[in-house]
């Protein structure tokens, strides 16, 4: 056995409480290196009644296999160790390392432990996230519903944007189009920032307690939330706490008064006078008009958390997306979570973190993050055809093992956003590639999110090209793509296996295969990213079935003797549902 590859870390993504009475234990080994992994576990204070179980291999990536066993425990004071078998070789893996023999009478000196599942430590995501289907709206570019609050010198709606273009999209425009969104089938909207700001993107906040004048006012926002809720659609707002606008009054006060300003320590200013070219203060990136906020300052922290209390309480919103969340101190986010969850335990907290976010996702800060890692993999596999189906599968496995199960269930999965080029642009306009990527997204674990207009075939390169005005002229829509999105969303909302099911990968060299299974429901997602037809022999199931249904085309096939060979045309996706006898 390759002992250097074996890994288990207590109280991490390898050992965590899924519920108050359920502990998930994982172990990593080298790929194809062991024949069996067992977990020996028991109550620490009643070790003589310990149990032994075979662990299930749940994921495989390029170098490793990952095993998991879920312990249901009324008494959560758990000790455990592992038994590994390869041929005639047997090893035991404990907190002190590896041994050929193990005396169970002295296990308490050696076993790993989860001392106690404290309720407050269980990472509990909102109960609705596994049924959530999100739609991201860049507010300024969705629809102009009230010309009276439009900025002067508007760019024509169908013109290409530049970084400073204003089109007049507003909150009333979203209200006017709620029926479109309801008909599309989404049940959650993530709005880019709506608070007072001089820019079109609003990521440079001037006042955290006011709606931007060009977007409307608090009355209109309240109406938007209420009308969305009436249609079963949740509203998630974007919070920008890493930085603000250089027109933020506390920053202007610091610029004017220097160290005499009571707001001086709200920022990271090096010296007085304050200079903007180049800035002598910390900023977002190298953008002088976005000074970085010092969230460790108690007065600033209370100001920002007061804004969160206000909008969450007064307008009954359903959660927050957090901009540049990985550059803000962890203590701030712990206090942020406490404030939000005390108001509404069901509010979702989604960080913007483009890389491994485990330190933020252990139950004390975020519920999930925007899953840009899945975006990157999807670009490589579906849009650029740079990796194989098996490589795509391995990449997904590496991502899934990073986080506890309840985090994976709540991840915001996206193909594109206001910070990426449009996925169809990456596909060089080949909508069959986008359709395959969407079929994956709506079959995958987590919350699928569609960037406004992707469903009608909008394209464009990186900012500002990805921020064009939504084309409401249906004659310009890719109607085949639009109807495909509606079908995918309808299937996702109907099939419990796609919402709640376990996930397994079974890809071949020519075909990406993903299985979702929940109780007696099983759906295979088969995606052919190649120019020729792919064959797939449907394997035996854990239950008997005598016909299958392809959910996208609604075709049904009778199964003889429990086997079925399926042919998947080039650049096509199938959702194969097994039907019990």
Tab-separated table of C-alpha atoms in Angstrom, residues 129-338:
chain	number	residue	atom	x	y	z
A	129	UNK	CA	-31.486	25.168	-1.085
A	130	UNK	CA	-31.664	21.720	-2.688
A	131	UNK	CA	-34.836	22.772	-4.493
A	132	UNK	CA	-33.470	26.205	-5.459
A	133	UNK	CA	-33.016	27.268	-9.092
A	134	UNK	CA	-31.378	30.696	-9.283
A	135	UNK	CA	-31.273	33.431	-11.887
A	136	UNK	CA	-28.679	36.211	-11.686
A	137	UNK	CA	-29.741	39.691	-12.751
A	138	UNK	CA	-27.336	42.525	-13.477
A	139	UNK	CA	-29.927	45.124	-12.556
A	140	UNK	CA	-28.801	47.959	-14.845
A	141	UNK	CA	-29.118	45.749	-17.938
A	142	UNK	CA	-32.306	43.720	-17.388
A	143	UNK	CA	-35.219	46.041	-18.166
A	144	UNK	CA	-36.052	49.734	-17.848
A	145	UNK	CA	-39.409	49.737	-16.122
A	146	UNK	CA	-39.512	53.405	-15.054
A	147	UNK	CA	-38.017	55.962	-17.429
A	148	UNK	CA	-38.582	58.720	-14.856
A	149	UNK	CA	-35.659	57.495	-12.731
A	150	UNK	CA	-33.329	56.789	-15.675
A	151	UNK	CA	-29.879	58.369	-15.830
A	152	UNK	CA	-29.260	61.125	-18.410
A	153	UNK	CA	-27.568	60.314	-21.722
A	154	UNK	CA	-28.709	56.690	-21.858
A	155	UNK	CA	-26.916	54.281	-24.160
A	156	UNK	CA	-29.364	52.746	-26.678
A	157	UNK	CA	-30.625	49.465	-25.228
A	158	UNK	CA	-29.377	47.350	-28.135
A	159	UNK	CA	-25.937	49.019	-28.333
A	160	UNK	CA	-22.749	47.366	-27.137
A	161	UNK	CA	-21.734	48.573	-23.669
A	162	UNK	CA	-18.540	50.202	-22.522
A	163	UNK	CA	-17.397	50.232	-18.863
A	164	UNK	CA	-19.306	53.448	-18.120
A	165	UNK	CA	-22.507	52.848	-20.137
A	166	UNK	CA	-25.895	53.445	-18.511
A	167	UNK	CA	-28.936	51.700	-19.970
A	168	UNK	CA	-31.606	52.458	-17.368
A	169	UNK	CA	-32.412	48.994	-16.035
A	170	UNK	CA	-34.106	49.244	-12.642
A	171	UNK	CA	-36.115	47.441	-9.957
A	172	UNK	CA	-39.435	48.298	-11.593
A	173	UNK	CA	-38.111	46.564	-14.690
A	174	UNK	CA	-37.597	43.363	-12.727
A	175	UNK	CA	-41.128	43.622	-11.309
A	176	UNK	CA	-42.455	43.977	-14.844
A	177	UNK	CA	-40.639	40.794	-15.904
A	178	UNK	CA	-41.418	38.581	-12.909
A	179	UNK	CA	-43.975	36.668	-14.930
A	180	UNK	CA	-41.290	35.887	-17.514
A	181	UNK	CA	-39.080	34.511	-14.743
A	182	UNK	CA	-41.961	32.584	-13.199
A	183	UNK	CA	-42.744	31.049	-16.583
A	184	UNK	CA	-39.079	30.158	-17.098
A	185	UNK	CA	-39.357	28.220	-13.842
A	186	UNK	CA	-36.727	29.781	-11.587
A	187	UNK	CA	-37.475	30.203	-7.879
A	188	UNK	CA	-34.589	32.412	-6.758
A	189	UNK	CA	-33.115	35.716	-7.975
A	190	UNK	CA	-29.626	36.921	-7.120
A	191	UNK	CA	-29.380	40.668	-7.734
A	192	UNK	CA	-26.110	42.499	-8.255
A	193	UNK	CA	-25.811	45.487	-5.841
A	194	UNK	CA	-28.766	47.852	-5.616
A	195	UNK	CA	-27.459	50.380	-3.079
A	196	UNK	CA	-26.491	53.976	-3.788
A	197	UNK	CA	-23.446	54.148	-6.042
A	198	UNK	CA	-22.104	56.324	-8.900
A	199	UNK	CA	-21.283	53.400	-11.226
A	200	UNK	CA	-23.477	51.195	-13.432
A	201	UNK	CA	-22.334	48.038	-11.612
A	202	UNK	CA	-22.866	49.446	-8.073
A	203	UNK	CA	-19.945	47.570	-6.505
A	204	UNK	CA	-18.665	50.904	-5.128
A	205	UNK	CA	-21.230	51.713	-2.454
A	206	UNK	CA	-21.843	55.293	-1.294
A	207	UNK	CA	-24.667	54.601	1.165
A	208	UNK	CA	-25.451	51.116	2.496
A	209	UNK	CA	-28.903	52.172	3.733
A	210	UNK	CA	-30.321	53.632	0.501
A	211	UNK	CA	-31.492	52.207	-2.835
A	212	UNK	CA	-29.713	53.805	-5.785
A	213	UNK	CA	-31.852	56.612	-7.255
A	214	UNK	CA	-31.512	55.202	-10.771
A	215	UNK	CA	-32.922	51.857	-9.577
A	216	UNK	CA	-35.915	53.227	-7.695
A	217	UNK	CA	-36.601	53.571	-3.995
A	218	UNK	CA	-37.374	51.462	-0.935
A	219	UNK	CA	-41.066	51.309	-1.764
A	220	UNK	CA	-40.319	49.788	-5.170
A	221	UNK	CA	-37.833	47.373	-3.647
A	222	UNK	CA	-40.390	46.280	-1.063
A	223	UNK	CA	-42.882	45.722	-3.864
A	224	UNK	CA	-40.330	43.636	-5.783
A	225	UNK	CA	-39.681	41.379	-2.796
A	226	UNK	CA	-43.383	40.934	-2.070
A	227	UNK	CA	-44.368	40.221	-5.669
A	228	UNK	CA	-41.463	37.802	-6.059
A	229	UNK	CA	-42.469	35.998	-2.864
A	230	UNK	CA	-46.058	35.825	-4.094
A	231	UNK	CA	-44.714	33.865	-7.073
A	232	UNK	CA	-42.564	31.573	-4.951
A	233	UNK	CA	-39.345	33.379	-5.926
A	234	UNK	CA	-36.719	34.216	-3.324
A	235	UNK	CA	-34.553	37.365	-3.420
A	236	UNK	CA	-30.836	37.374	-2.555
A	237	UNK	CA	-28.940	40.683	-2.372
A	238	UNK	CA	-25.283	41.447	-3.060
A	239	UNK	CA	-23.275	42.907	-0.159
A	240	UNK	CA	-19.965	44.688	-0.797
A	241	UNK	CA	-18.062	44.945	2.476
A	242	UNK	CA	-14.491	44.565	1.261
A	243	UNK	CA	-14.481	48.073	-0.200
A	244	UNK	CA	-16.694	51.103	-0.823
A	245	UNK	CA	-16.834	54.146	-3.106
A	246	UNK	CA	-14.367	56.991	-2.709
A	247	UNK	CA	-17.540	59.122	-2.407
A	248	UNK	CA	-18.575	57.234	0.759
A	249	UNK	CA	-19.027	60.020	3.342
A	250	UNK	CA	-16.728	58.491	5.978
A	251	UNK	CA	-13.959	58.253	3.366
A	252	UNK	CA	-14.516	61.872	2.299
A	253	UNK	CA	-14.308	62.869	5.966
A	254	UNK	CA	-10.988	61.008	6.339
A	255	UNK	CA	-9.676	62.678	3.179
A	256	UNK	CA	-10.630	66.110	4.546
A	257	UNK	CA	-9.596	65.774	8.204
A	258	UNK	CA	-6.810	63.205	8.072
A	259	UNK	CA	-6.003	61.460	11.333
A	260	UNK	CA	-8.391	63.800	13.130
A	261	UNK	CA	-11.310	62.125	11.392
A	262	UNK	CA	-13.207	59.604	13.495
A	263	UNK	CA	-13.360	57.467	10.365
A	264	UNK	CA	-9.597	57.358	9.700
A	265	UNK	CA	-9.304	53.762	10.917
A	266	UNK	CA	-12.261	52.644	8.826
A	267	UNK	CA	-9.747	52.437	5.984
A	268	UNK	CA	-6.115	51.504	5.385
A	269	UNK	CA	-4.664	54.938	4.679
A	270	UNK	CA	-0.874	55.201	4.766
A	271	UNK	CA	-0.441	58.936	5.291
A	272	UNK	CA	-1.978	62.362	4.995
A	273	UNK	CA	-2.793	64.009	2.651
A	274	UNK	CA	-4.719	61.241	0.920
A	275	UNK	CA	-3.643	60.757	-2.699
A	276	UNK	CA	-5.495	58.960	-5.478
A	277	UNK	CA	-2.871	58.798	-8.251
A	278	UNK	CA	-1.372	56.531	-7.217
A	279	UNK	CA	-3.492	55.835	-4.140
A	280	UNK	CA	-1.717	55.865	-0.785
A	281	UNK	CA	-4.429	53.666	0.711
A	282	UNK	CA	-5.433	50.049	0.171
A	283	UNK	CA	-8.013	49.422	-2.516
A	284	UNK	CA	-9.912	46.662	-4.241
A	285	UNK	CA	-7.400	45.433	-6.791
A	286	UNK	CA	-5.684	48.600	-8.004
A	287	UNK	CA	-8.882	50.616	-8.373
A	288	UNK	CA	-8.423	53.992	-6.693
A	289	UNK	CA	-12.147	54.759	-6.516
A	290	UNK	CA	-12.732	51.622	-4.403
A	291	UNK	CA	-10.924	52.079	-1.042
A	292	UNK	CA	-10.670	48.929	1.044
A	293	UNK	CA	-12.617	48.839	4.306
A	294	UNK	CA	-11.065	47.850	7.649
A	295	UNK	CA	-13.751	45.433	8.868
A	296	UNK	CA	-11.790	44.824	12.081
A	297	UNK	CA	-12.702	48.349	13.202
A	298	UNK	CA	-15.547	47.984	15.755
A	299	UNK	CA	-17.457	51.101	14.650
A	300	UNK	CA	-17.286	50.192	10.957
A	301	UNK	CA	-18.269	46.610	11.725
A	302	UNK	CA	-21.344	47.766	13.627
A	303	UNK	CA	-22.277	50.137	10.782
A	304	UNK	CA	-22.106	47.345	8.202
A	305	UNK	CA	-23.903	44.800	10.383
A	306	UNK	CA	-26.609	47.386	11.088
A	307	UNK	CA	-27.175	47.633	7.338
A	308	UNK	CA	-27.502	43.860	7.168
A	309	UNK	CA	-29.984	43.864	10.050
A	310	UNK	CA	-32.003	46.589	8.354
A	311	UNK	CA	-32.433	44.992	4.930
A	312	UNK	CA	-32.852	41.445	6.243
A	313	UNK	CA	-35.452	42.461	8.823
A	314	UNK	CA	-37.383	45.242	7.116
A	315	UNK	CA	-37.691	43.646	3.674
A	316	UNK	CA	-37.703	39.940	4.498
A	317	UNK	CA	-35.030	39.114	1.930
A	318	UNK	CA	-33.850	35.534	1.579
A	319	UNK	CA	-30.092	35.837	1.744
A	320	UNK	CA	-26.851	37.543	0.832
A	321	UNK	CA	-24.146	37.089	-1.766
A	322	UNK	CA	-20.854	38.478	-0.445
A	323	UNK	CA	-18.483	40.254	-2.809
A	324	UNK	CA	-14.716	39.593	-2.552
A	325	UNK	CA	-15.477	37.568	0.553
A	326	UNK	CA	-12.040	35.952	0.821
A	327	UNK	CA	-10.285	39.286	1.510
A	328	UNK	CA	-12.291	40.069	4.670
A	329	UNK	CA	-11.353	38.799	8.127
A	330	UNK	CA	-12.981	35.615	9.397
A	331	UNK	CA	-14.140	37.214	12.658
A	332	UNK	CA	-16.263	39.667	10.693
A	333	UNK	CA	-17.927	36.846	8.791
A	334	UNK	CA	-18.612	34.884	11.969
A	335	UNK	CA	-20.372	37.907	13.429
A	336	UNK	CA	-22.149	38.449	10.098
A	337	UNK	CA	-23.514	34.891	10.143
A	338	UNK	CA	-24.702	35.267	13.714
